[in-house]
Amino acid sequence: MYSIEVSSLSKSYGDTTAVDGIDLKVEKGKIFGFLGPNGAGKTTTMKMLTTLIPPSSGTMNILGIDGTKAPLEIRKKIGVVLQQPSYEPTLSVEKSLEKYGMMWNVDKKIRKIRVEELLVAFDLVDIRKKKNDDLSIGQRRRVQVAREFMHDMDLLFLDEPTVGLDPSARRGLLDFIKSKVKDGLTIFFTTHILEEAEYLCDDIAIINKGKIIAVDTPDELKNKFGREKTIKIHVSEQENISALLSAIPGCIIERDSGVMITVRSSQSEQVLQDVLKILASNGIAVEDLSVVPTSLEEIFLSVVKSSNA
Ligand SMILES: Nc1ncnc2c1ncn2[C@@H]1O[C@H](COP(=O)(O)OP(=O)(O)O)[C@@H](O)[C@H]1O
Ligand SMILES: [Mg+2]
């Protein structure tokens, strides 16, 4: 069962193709991470999927409903937290939640219970009487995300919900989302932070320049791209080491400042042996050497970079 099924979906703004023929399938009850750098097309995709803007072309089926034919049907069943702030300046935190529940026709008793639940879950108890205008950006964002949980829904769209949150609020939000998915909710979550997607998501699609360049589970992404290690070599004298090392199979030279050289490889053990052999046979002394797993952030950047090439 898919909650989202999208085929050849595109959106152009004049000459700009913001989303360029993407295919997507999101299984019911899963957290789907939509990951990409700024300007990649995440928000535009989300706006189409939530029927806020019409696609230029392509088809989309949301919760079994044709997105171009019955957008209002879809909107009744989904929750959406957009990237831009949205709040009523003079309303208090608890009133914001309460009012949002009313808008969705949530029964009064249930509203009351949910407000209390969400105030606790989003760490808003101490500021429940404060007006939105008097909140920090992070606090406002927490209210904005929290209120979406006032109503029942089958599918929730979150556009970069953790931007502006401190690390503990960030972790709190991710864990809250996880707990909701256990109850059967499906989530479409955009972020430009790979660690976040890895922590939260069952599947991740990476989008760049409007095109999807990888879709997989976080583990598979790491397997495919993450076996790499980064080797940093510090030598005592300026030498043209790149030229010497470029012949080693599977060795990617990343930076060379003369005395500091950084290489990456998925066969790091073999490459390391070759590097040491070559340096020794050329009489080059090694001051310092380190081998570390290439970070997820670097994997993400290198996948994006290779798709730009
Ligand atoms: N309303 C708009 N009019 C013109 N161009 C837009 C509009 N919205 C987005 N774009 C452009 O479309 C591209 C994708 O933007 P967006 O979907 O906001 O990316 P992301 O959310 O991944 O940062 C960018 O080049 C952006 O400048
Ligand atoms: Mg965006």
PDB file of C-alpha atoms in Angstrom, residues 15-308:
ATOM      1  CA  ASP A  15      12.407  29.269 -17.329  1.00  0.00           C
ATOM      2  CA  THR A  16      13.264  27.581 -14.043  1.00  0.00           C
ATOM      3  CA  THR A  17      12.514  23.866 -13.841  1.00  0.00           C
ATOM      4  CA  ALA A  18      12.204  23.478 -10.073  1.00  0.00           C
ATOM      5  CA  VAL A  19      11.145  19.815 -10.184  1.00  0.00           C
ATOM      6  CA  ASP A  20      12.146  17.764 -13.173  1.00  0.00           C
ATOM      7  CA  GLY A  21      10.227  14.551 -13.778  1.00  0.00           C
ATOM      8  CA  ILE A  22      10.441  12.800 -10.425  1.00  0.00           C
ATOM      9  CA  ASP A  23       9.031   9.367  -9.550  1.00  0.00           C
ATOM     10  CA  LEU A  24       8.237   8.572  -5.932  1.00  0.00           C
ATOM     11  CA  LYS A  25       6.589   5.816  -3.962  1.00  0.00           C
ATOM     12  CA  VAL A  26       6.021   6.177  -0.244  1.00  0.00           C
ATOM     13  CA  GLU A  27       4.721   3.183   1.667  1.00  0.00           C
ATOM     14  CA  LYS A  28       1.966   3.586   4.196  1.00  0.00           C
ATOM     15  CA  GLY A  29       3.190   3.815   7.769  1.00  0.00           C
ATOM     16  CA  LYS A  30       6.729   4.811   6.822  1.00  0.00           C
ATOM     17  CA  ILE A  31       8.800   7.912   7.339  1.00  0.00           C
ATOM     18  CA  PHE A  32      10.089   9.069   4.002  1.00  0.00           C
ATOM     19  CA  GLY A  33      12.981  11.505   3.983  1.00  0.00           C
ATOM     20  CA  PHE A  34      13.321  13.967   1.160  1.00  0.00           C
ATOM     21  CA  LEU A  35      16.848  15.210   1.306  1.00  0.00           C
ATOM     22  CA  GLY A  36      18.615  17.805  -0.788  1.00  0.00           C
ATOM     23  CA  PRO A  37      20.610  21.025  -0.741  1.00  0.00           C
ATOM     24  CA  ASN A  38      18.944  24.434  -0.793  1.00  0.00           C
ATOM     25  CA  GLY A  39      17.144  25.094  -4.044  1.00  0.00           C
ATOM     26  CA  ALA A  40      16.985  21.389  -4.946  1.00  0.00           C
ATOM     27  CA  GLY A  41      13.196  21.385  -5.319  1.00  0.00           C
ATOM     28  CA  LYS A  42      12.061  19.965  -1.961  1.00  0.00           C
ATOM     29  CA  THR A  43       9.533  22.659  -1.106  1.00  0.00           C
ATOM     30  CA  THR A  44       8.153  22.764  -4.634  1.00  0.00           C
ATOM     31  CA  THR A  45       7.643  18.996  -4.529  1.00  0.00           C
ATOM     32  CA  MET A  46       5.935  19.256  -1.164  1.00  0.00           C
ATOM     33  CA  LYS A  47       3.637  22.007  -2.372  1.00  0.00           C
ATOM     34  CA  MET A  48       2.553  19.851  -5.289  1.00  0.00           C
ATOM     35  CA  LEU A  49       2.004  16.767  -3.145  1.00  0.00           C
ATOM     36  CA  THR A  50      -0.108  18.774  -0.708  1.00  0.00           C
ATOM     37  CA  THR A  51      -2.087  20.270  -3.623  1.00  0.00           C
ATOM     38  CA  LEU A  52      -1.043  23.836  -2.790  1.00  0.00           C
ATOM     39  CA  ILE A  53       0.294  24.310  -6.316  1.00  0.00           C
ATOM     40  CA  PRO A  54      -0.582  22.338  -9.453  1.00  0.00           C
ATOM     41  CA  PRO A  55       2.145  20.349 -11.235  1.00  0.00           C
ATOM     42  CA  SER A  56       3.222  21.450 -14.709  1.00  0.00           C
ATOM     43  CA  SER A  57       3.052  17.807 -15.763  1.00  0.00           C
ATOM     44  CA  GLY A  58       2.989  14.275 -14.420  1.00  0.00           C
ATOM     45  CA  THR A  59       0.617  12.298 -12.247  1.00  0.00           C
ATOM     46  CA  MET A  60       0.243  11.966  -8.510  1.00  0.00           C
ATOM     47  CA  ASN A  61      -1.849   9.776  -6.313  1.00  0.00           C
ATOM     48  CA  ILE A  62      -2.091  10.711  -2.649  1.00  0.00           C
ATOM     49  CA  LEU A  63      -3.823   8.283  -0.260  1.00  0.00           C
ATOM     50  CA  GLY A  64      -5.433   6.616  -3.259  1.00  0.00           C
ATOM     51  CA  ILE A  65      -6.852   9.896  -4.543  1.00  0.00           C
ATOM     52  CA  ASP A  66      -5.931  11.478  -7.862  1.00  0.00           C
ATOM     53  CA  GLY A  67      -4.147  14.683  -6.889  1.00  0.00           C
ATOM     54  CA  THR A  68      -5.127  16.695  -9.918  1.00  0.00           C
ATOM     55  CA  LYS A  69      -8.793  15.673  -9.828  1.00  0.00           C
ATOM     56  CA  ALA A  70      -9.705  15.881  -6.133  1.00  0.00           C
ATOM     57  CA  PRO A  71      -7.273  18.144  -4.274  1.00  0.00           C
ATOM     58  CA  LEU A  72      -9.815  19.038  -1.583  1.00  0.00           C
ATOM     59  CA  GLU A  73     -10.398  15.390  -0.759  1.00  0.00           C
ATOM     60  CA  ILE A  74      -6.692  15.049  -0.155  1.00  0.00           C
ATOM     61  CA  ARG A  75      -6.414  18.159   2.002  1.00  0.00           C
ATOM     62  CA  LYS A  76      -8.958  16.770   4.463  1.00  0.00           C
ATOM     63  CA  LYS A  77      -6.734  13.774   5.127  1.00  0.00           C
ATOM     64  CA  ILE A  78      -3.303  15.308   5.392  1.00  0.00           C
ATOM     65  CA  GLY A  79      -1.371  17.540   7.720  1.00  0.00           C
ATOM     66  CA  VAL A  80       1.083  20.112   6.371  1.00  0.00           C
ATOM     67  CA  VAL A  81       3.763  22.114   8.117  1.00  0.00           C
ATOM     68  CA  LEU A  82       5.242  24.533   5.638  1.00  0.00           C
ATOM     69  CA  GLN A  83       8.742  25.923   5.721  1.00  0.00           C
ATOM     70  CA  GLN A  84       7.700  29.521   6.276  1.00  0.00           C
ATOM     71  CA  PRO A  85       6.535  30.570   9.738  1.00  0.00           C
ATOM     72  CA  SER A  86       2.829  30.831  10.281  1.00  0.00           C
ATOM     73  CA  TYR A  87       1.346  32.138  13.509  1.00  0.00           C
ATOM     74  CA  GLU A  88      -1.093  34.602  14.983  1.00  0.00           C
ATOM     75  CA  PRO A  89       0.979  37.192  16.871  1.00  0.00           C
ATOM     76  CA  THR A  90      -1.421  37.900  19.735  1.00  0.00           C
ATOM     77  CA  LEU A  91      -2.540  34.339  20.415  1.00  0.00           C
ATOM     78  CA  SER A  92      -1.014  32.453  23.330  1.00  0.00           C
ATOM     79  CA  VAL A  93       0.686  29.113  22.807  1.00  0.00           C
ATOM     80  CA  GLU A  94      -2.167  27.092  24.313  1.00  0.00           C
ATOM     81  CA  LYS A  95      -4.799  29.115  22.446  1.00  0.00           C
ATOM     82  CA  SER A  96      -2.935  28.518  19.175  1.00  0.00           C
ATOM     83  CA  LEU A  97      -3.192  24.781  19.681  1.00  0.00           C
ATOM     84  CA  GLU A  98      -6.811  25.006  20.823  1.00  0.00           C
ATOM     85  CA  LYS A  99      -7.826  27.170  17.872  1.00  0.00           C
ATOM     86  CA  TYR A 100      -6.150  24.899  15.377  1.00  0.00           C
ATOM     87  CA  GLY A 101      -8.086  21.958  16.796  1.00  0.00           C
ATOM     88  CA  MET A 102     -11.317  23.935  16.432  1.00  0.00           C
ATOM     89  CA  MET A 103     -10.518  24.697  12.810  1.00  0.00           C
ATOM     90  CA  TRP A 104     -10.297  20.974  12.222  1.00  0.00           C
ATOM     91  CA  ASN A 105     -13.557  20.308  14.077  1.00  0.00           C
ATOM     92  CA  VAL A 106     -11.876  18.253  16.733  1.00  0.00           C
ATOM     93  CA  ASP A 107     -14.236  17.407  19.584  1.00  0.00           C
ATOM     94  CA  LYS A 108     -13.849  19.720  22.586  1.00  0.00           C
ATOM     95  CA  LYS A 109     -12.875  16.981  25.036  1.00  0.00           C
ATOM     96  CA  ILE A 110     -10.276  15.557  22.694  1.00  0.00           C
ATOM     97  CA  ARG A 111      -8.946  19.045  22.033  1.00  0.00           C
ATOM     98  CA  LYS A 112      -8.337  19.567  25.702  1.00  0.00           C
ATOM     99  CA  ILE A 113      -6.489  16.298  26.076  1.00  0.00           C
ATOM    100  CA  ARG A 114      -4.371  16.904  23.004  1.00  0.00           C
ATOM    101  CA  VAL A 115      -3.411  20.446  23.986  1.00  0.00           C
ATOM    102  CA  GLU A 116      -2.038  19.148  27.299  1.00  0.00           C
ATOM    103  CA  GLU A 117      -0.264  16.251  25.566  1.00  0.00           C
ATOM    104  CA  LEU A 118       1.377  18.472  22.988  1.00  0.00           C
ATOM    105  CA  LEU A 119       2.409  21.153  25.464  1.00  0.00           C
ATOM    106  CA  VAL A 120       4.360  18.454  27.275  1.00  0.00           C
ATOM    107  CA  ALA A 121       5.684  16.671  24.179  1.00  0.00           C
ATOM    108  CA  PHE A 122       6.980  19.906  22.648  1.00  0.00           C
ATOM    109  CA  ASP A 123       8.273  21.337  25.903  1.00  0.00           C
ATOM    110  CA  LEU A 124       5.858  24.271  25.819  1.00  0.00           C
ATOM    111  CA  VAL A 125       4.363  23.989  29.297  1.00  0.00           C
ATOM    112  CA  ASP A 126       6.365  26.870  30.763  1.00  0.00           C
ATOM    113  CA  ILE A 127       5.421  29.209  27.943  1.00  0.00           C
ATOM    114  CA  ARG A 128       1.813  28.120  27.445  1.00  0.00           C
ATOM    115  CA  LYS A 129       0.445  31.571  28.319  1.00  0.00           C
ATOM    116  CA  LYS A 130       2.996  33.493  26.268  1.00  0.00           C
ATOM    117  CA  LYS A 131       1.927  35.228  23.086  1.00  0.00           C
ATOM    118  CA  ASN A 132       3.404  33.974  19.828  1.00  0.00           C
ATOM    119  CA  ASP A 133       4.892  37.404  19.246  1.00  0.00           C
ATOM    120  CA  ASP A 134       7.002  37.060  22.385  1.00  0.00           C
ATOM    121  CA  LEU A 135       8.462  33.670  21.474  1.00  0.00           C
ATOM    122  CA  SER A 136      11.854  32.867  20.016  1.00  0.00           C
ATOM    123  CA  ILE A 137      12.012  31.537  16.479  1.00  0.00           C
ATOM    124  CA  GLY A 138      12.636  28.020  17.758  1.00  0.00           C
ATOM    125  CA  GLN A 139       9.705  28.192  20.180  1.00  0.00           C
ATOM    126  CA  ARG A 140       7.423  29.434  17.422  1.00  0.00           C
ATOM    127  CA  ARG A 141       8.517  26.608  15.189  1.00  0.00           C
ATOM    128  CA  ARG A 142       7.730  24.114  17.931  1.00  0.00           C
ATOM    129  CA  VAL A 143       4.234  25.559  18.281  1.00  0.00           C
ATOM    130  CA  GLN A 144       3.772  25.456  14.527  1.00  0.00           C
ATOM    131  CA  VAL A 145       4.717  21.785  14.339  1.00  0.00           C
ATOM    132  CA  ALA A 146       2.865  20.844  17.538  1.00  0.00           C
ATOM    133  CA  ARG A 147      -0.470  22.290  16.450  1.00  0.00           C
ATOM    134  CA  GLU A 148      -0.497  20.099  13.359  1.00  0.00           C
ATOM    135  CA  PHE A 149      -0.822  17.119  15.691  1.00  0.00           C
ATOM    136  CA  MET A 150      -4.092  18.517  17.051  1.00  0.00           C
ATOM    137  CA  HIS A 151      -6.026  16.828  14.279  1.00  0.00           C
ATOM    138  CA  ASP A 152      -6.191  13.291  12.946  1.00  0.00           C
ATOM    139  CA  MET A 153      -4.570  12.612   9.624  1.00  0.00           C
ATOM    140  CA  ASP A 154      -3.299   9.758   7.499  1.00  0.00           C
ATOM    141  CA  LEU A 155      -0.315  11.524   6.047  1.00  0.00           C
ATOM    142  CA  LEU A 156       1.817  14.357   7.383  1.00  0.00           C
ATOM    143  CA  PHE A 157       4.113  16.613   5.360  1.00  0.00           C
ATOM    144  CA  LEU A 158       6.871  18.429   7.209  1.00  0.00           C
ATOM    145  CA  ASP A 159       9.071  20.907   5.350  1.00  0.00           C
ATOM    146  CA  GLU A 160      12.367  21.304   7.222  1.00  0.00           C
ATOM    147  CA  PRO A 161      10.628  21.230  10.614  1.00  0.00           C
ATOM    148  CA  THR A 162      13.822  21.295  12.672  1.00  0.00           C
ATOM    149  CA  VAL A 163      15.309  24.500  11.271  1.00  0.00           C
ATOM    150  CA  GLY A 164      15.888  26.938  14.128  1.00  0.00           C
ATOM    151  CA  LEU A 165      15.567  24.300  16.861  1.00  0.00           C
ATOM    152  CA  ASP A 166      18.344  23.678  19.355  1.00  0.00           C
ATOM    153  CA  PRO A 167      19.790  20.135  19.464  1.00  0.00           C
ATOM    154  CA  SER A 168      17.609  18.901  22.309  1.00  0.00           C
ATOM    155  CA  ALA A 169      14.387  20.301  20.822  1.00  0.00           C
ATOM    156  CA  ARG A 170      15.440  18.809  17.506  1.00  0.00           C
ATOM    157  CA  ARG A 171      15.921  15.373  19.016  1.00  0.00           C
ATOM    158  CA  GLY A 172      12.658  15.725  20.934  1.00  0.00           C
ATOM    159  CA  LEU A 173      10.761  16.492  17.758  1.00  0.00           C
ATOM    160  CA  LEU A 174      12.304  13.593  15.849  1.00  0.00           C
ATOM    161  CA  ASP A 175      11.433  11.192  18.659  1.00  0.00           C
ATOM    162  CA  PHE A 176       7.880  12.499  18.856  1.00  0.00           C
ATOM    163  CA  ILE A 177       7.481  11.953  15.114  1.00  0.00           C
ATOM    164  CA  LYS A 178       8.813   8.422  15.497  1.00  0.00           C
ATOM    165  CA  SER A 179       6.244   7.651  18.181  1.00  0.00           C
ATOM    166  CA  LYS A 180       3.402   8.872  15.961  1.00  0.00           C
ATOM    167  CA  VAL A 181       4.467   6.646  13.103  1.00  0.00           C
ATOM    168  CA  LYS A 182       4.117   3.649  15.386  1.00  0.00           C
ATOM    169  CA  ASP A 183       0.396   4.466  15.398  1.00  0.00           C
ATOM    170  CA  GLY A 184       0.176   4.137  11.610  1.00  0.00           C
ATOM    171  CA  LEU A 185       0.829   7.668  10.397  1.00  0.00           C
ATOM    172  CA  THR A 186       2.845   8.148   7.194  1.00  0.00           C
ATOM    173  CA  ILE A 187       5.329  11.009   7.091  1.00  0.00           C
ATOM    174  CA  PHE A 188       6.991  12.889   4.278  1.00  0.00           C
ATOM    175  CA  PHE A 189       9.839  14.849   5.755  1.00  0.00           C
ATOM    176  CA  THR A 190      12.201  17.227   4.009  1.00  0.00           C
ATOM    177  CA  THR A 191      15.588  18.229   5.338  1.00  0.00           C
ATOM    178  CA  HIS A 192      19.011  19.252   4.133  1.00  0.00           C
ATOM    179  CA  ILE A 193      20.630  17.440   7.057  1.00  0.00           C
ATOM    180  CA  LEU A 194      21.597  13.862   6.314  1.00  0.00           C
ATOM    181  CA  GLU A 195      22.071  12.836   9.953  1.00  0.00           C
ATOM    182  CA  GLU A 196      18.489  13.801  10.628  1.00  0.00           C
ATOM    183  CA  ALA A 197      17.150  11.775   7.733  1.00  0.00           C
ATOM    184  CA  GLU A 198      19.275   8.844   8.804  1.00  0.00           C
ATOM    185  CA  TYR A 199      18.023   8.969  12.382  1.00  0.00           C
ATOM    186  CA  LEU A 200      14.379   9.232  11.438  1.00  0.00           C
ATOM    187  CA  CYS A 201      13.616   7.822   8.038  1.00  0.00           C
ATOM    188  CA  ASP A 202      12.863   4.352   6.665  1.00  0.00           C
ATOM    189  CA  ASP A 203      13.639   5.487   3.146  1.00  0.00           C
ATOM    190  CA  ILE A 204      15.521   8.457   1.802  1.00  0.00           C
ATOM    191  CA  ALA A 205      15.367  10.112  -1.589  1.00  0.00           C
ATOM    192  CA  ILE A 206      18.107  12.556  -2.465  1.00  0.00           C
ATOM    193  CA  ILE A 207      17.037  15.347  -4.781  1.00  0.00           C
ATOM    194  CA  ASN A 208      19.334  17.759  -6.568  1.00  0.00           C
ATOM    195  CA  LYS A 209      18.467  20.326  -9.217  1.00  0.00           C
ATOM    196  CA  GLY A 210      14.927  18.982  -9.454  1.00  0.00           C
ATOM    197  CA  LYS A 211      15.972  15.388 -10.104  1.00  0.00           C
ATOM    198  CA  ILE A 212      16.056  12.427  -7.764  1.00  0.00           C
ATOM    199  CA  ILE A 213      19.576  11.068  -7.761  1.00  0.00           C
ATOM    200  CA  ALA A 214      19.288   8.264  -5.201  1.00  0.00           C
ATOM    201  CA  VAL A 215      16.513   6.450  -3.337  1.00  0.00           C
ATOM    202  CA  ASP A 216      17.291   3.883  -0.685  1.00  0.00           C
ATOM    203  CA  THR A 217      17.192   2.964   2.955  1.00  0.00           C
ATOM    204  CA  PRO A 218      19.746   4.841   5.072  1.00  0.00           C
ATOM    205  CA  ASP A 219      21.713   1.609   5.529  1.00  0.00           C
ATOM    206  CA  GLU A 220      21.854   0.945   1.813  1.00  0.00           C
ATOM    207  CA  LEU A 221      22.931   4.509   1.110  1.00  0.00           C
ATOM    208  CA  LYS A 222      25.724   4.082   3.592  1.00  0.00           C
ATOM    209  CA  ASN A 223      26.635   0.733   2.088  1.00  0.00           C
ATOM    210  CA  LYS A 224      26.725   2.105  -1.402  1.00  0.00           C
ATOM    211  CA  PHE A 225      28.517   5.322  -0.654  1.00  0.00           C
ATOM    212  CA  GLY A 226      29.709   4.996   2.900  1.00  0.00           C
ATOM    213  CA  ARG A 227      32.311   2.248   2.846  1.00  0.00           C
ATOM    214  CA  GLU A 228      34.689   4.968   1.977  1.00  0.00           C
ATOM    215  CA  LYS A 229      37.425   6.103   4.261  1.00  0.00           C
ATOM    216  CA  THR A 230      39.288   9.349   4.203  1.00  0.00           C
ATOM    217  CA  ILE A 231      43.067   9.156   4.586  1.00  0.00           C
ATOM    218  CA  LYS A 232      44.952  12.276   5.604  1.00  0.00           C
ATOM    219  CA  ILE A 233      48.679  12.327   5.179  1.00  0.00           C
ATOM    220  CA  HIS A 234      50.959  15.010   6.544  1.00  0.00           C
ATOM    221  CA  VAL A 235      54.484  14.945   5.168  1.00  0.00           C
ATOM    222  CA  SER A 236      57.436  16.997   6.364  1.00  0.00           C
ATOM    223  CA  GLU A 237      58.500  18.531   3.094  1.00  0.00           C
ATOM    224  CA  GLN A 238      56.661  19.955   0.130  1.00  0.00           C
ATOM    225  CA  GLU A 239      56.530  17.242  -2.525  1.00  0.00           C
ATOM    226  CA  ASN A 240      54.374  16.538  -5.509  1.00  0.00           C
ATOM    227  CA  ILE A 241      52.664  13.626  -3.807  1.00  0.00           C
ATOM    228  CA  SER A 242      49.487  13.742  -5.878  1.00  0.00           C
ATOM    229  CA  ALA A 243      51.439  12.713  -8.921  1.00  0.00           C
ATOM    230  CA  LEU A 244      52.946   9.780  -7.039  1.00  0.00           C
ATOM    231  CA  LEU A 245      49.645   8.601  -5.574  1.00  0.00           C
ATOM    232  CA  SER A 246      47.457   9.104  -8.608  1.00  0.00           C
ATOM    233  CA  ALA A 247      48.522   5.713  -9.980  1.00  0.00           C
ATOM    234  CA  ILE A 248      47.054   3.794  -7.018  1.00  0.00           C
ATOM    235  CA  PRO A 249      43.875   2.006  -8.108  1.00  0.00           C
ATOM    236  CA  GLY A 250      40.738   3.164  -6.300  1.00  0.00           C
ATOM    237  CA  CYS A 251      42.434   6.147  -4.724  1.00  0.00           C
ATOM    238  CA  ILE A 252      40.628   9.458  -5.119  1.00  0.00           C
ATOM    239  CA  ILE A 253      42.745  12.499  -4.406  1.00  0.00           C
ATOM    240  CA  GLU A 254      40.640  15.121  -2.739  1.00  0.00           C
ATOM    241  CA  ARG A 255      43.002  17.857  -1.588  1.00  0.00           C
ATOM    242  CA  ASP A 256      46.687  18.479  -1.879  1.00  0.00           C
ATOM    243  CA  SER A 257      48.289  21.463  -0.226  1.00  0.00           C
ATOM    244  CA  GLY A 258      51.836  20.230  -0.725  1.00  0.00           C
ATOM    245  CA  VAL A 259      52.440  18.949   2.798  1.00  0.00           C
ATOM    246  CA  MET A 260      48.862  17.886   3.590  1.00  0.00           C
ATOM    247  CA  ILE A 261      47.117  15.530   1.251  1.00  0.00           C
ATOM    248  CA  THR A 262      43.678  14.009   1.600  1.00  0.00           C
ATOM    249  CA  VAL A 263      42.560  10.970  -0.342  1.00  0.00           C
ATOM    250  CA  ARG A 264      39.383   8.887  -0.257  1.00  0.00           C
ATOM    251  CA  SER A 265      38.930   5.243  -1.082  1.00  0.00           C
ATOM    252  CA  SER A 266      36.489   2.402  -0.585  1.00  0.00           C
ATOM    253  CA  GLN A 267      39.474   0.023  -0.475  1.00  0.00           C
ATOM    254  CA  SER A 268      41.233   2.030   2.179  1.00  0.00           C
ATOM    255  CA  GLU A 269      43.385  -0.767   3.613  1.00  0.00           C
ATOM    256  CA  GLN A 270      44.978  -1.637   0.305  1.00  0.00           C
ATOM    257  CA  VAL A 271      45.283   2.011  -0.635  1.00  0.00           C
ATOM    258  CA  LEU A 272      46.919   2.850   2.678  1.00  0.00           C
ATOM    259  CA  GLN A 273      49.546   0.147   2.162  1.00  0.00           C
ATOM    260  CA  ASP A 274      50.236   1.410  -1.344  1.00  0.00           C
ATOM    261  CA  VAL A 275      50.505   4.993  -0.124  1.00  0.00           C
ATOM    262  CA  LEU A 276      53.029   4.086   2.568  1.00  0.00           C
ATOM    263  CA  LYS A 277      55.044   1.968   0.139  1.00  0.00           C
ATOM    264  CA  ILE A 278      55.233   4.735  -2.441  1.00  0.00           C
ATOM    265  CA  LEU A 279      56.164   7.383   0.116  1.00  0.00           C
ATOM    266  CA  ALA A 280      58.877   5.163   1.600  1.00  0.00           C
ATOM    267  CA  SER A 281      60.368   4.278  -1.756  1.00  0.00           C
ATOM    268  CA  ASN A 282      60.538   7.991  -2.621  1.00  0.00           C
ATOM    269  CA  GLY A 283      62.171   8.816   0.678  1.00  0.00           C
ATOM    270  CA  ILE A 284      59.270  10.980   1.846  1.00  0.00           C
ATOM    271  CA  ALA A 285      58.889  11.150   5.638  1.00  0.00           C
ATOM    272  CA  VAL A 286      55.369  10.999   7.070  1.00  0.00           C
ATOM    273  CA  GLU A 287      54.730  13.368   9.974  1.00  0.00           C
ATOM    274  CA  ASP A 288      51.211  12.288  10.679  1.00  0.00           C
ATOM    275  CA  LEU A 289      48.566  10.033   9.220  1.00  0.00           C
ATOM    276  CA  SER A 290      44.898   9.417   9.956  1.00  0.00           C
ATOM    277  CA  VAL A 291      42.223   7.167   8.529  1.00  0.00           C
ATOM    278  CA  VAL A 292      38.593   7.988   9.295  1.00  0.00           C
ATOM    279  CA  PRO A 293      35.301   6.827   7.820  1.00  0.00           C
ATOM    280  CA  THR A 294      34.040   9.367   5.334  1.00  0.00           C
ATOM    281  CA  SER A 295      31.259  11.216   7.155  1.00  0.00           C
ATOM    282  CA  LEU A 296      27.660  10.979   6.043  1.00  0.00           C
ATOM    283  CA  GLU A 297      27.752  14.650   5.274  1.00  0.00           C
ATOM    284  CA  GLU A 298      30.636  14.069   2.886  1.00  0.00           C
ATOM    285  CA  ILE A 299      28.812  11.154   1.265  1.00  0.00           C
ATOM    286  CA  PHE A 300      25.798  13.360   0.710  1.00  0.00           C
ATOM    287  CA  LEU A 301      27.927  16.132  -0.729  1.00  0.00           C
ATOM    288  CA  SER A 302      29.822  13.782  -3.001  1.00  0.00           C
ATOM    289  CA  VAL A 303      26.610  12.199  -4.321  1.00  0.00           C
ATOM    290  CA  VAL A 304      25.234  15.661  -5.021  1.00  0.00           C
ATOM    291  CA  LYS A 305      28.522  16.786  -6.538  1.00  0.00           C
ATOM    292  CA  SER A 306      28.768  13.835  -8.883  1.00  0.00           C
ATOM    293  CA  SER A 307      25.209  14.526 -10.056  1.00  0.00           C
ATOM    294  CA  ASN A 308      26.195  18.136 -10.792  1.00  0.00           C
TER     295      ASN A 308
END
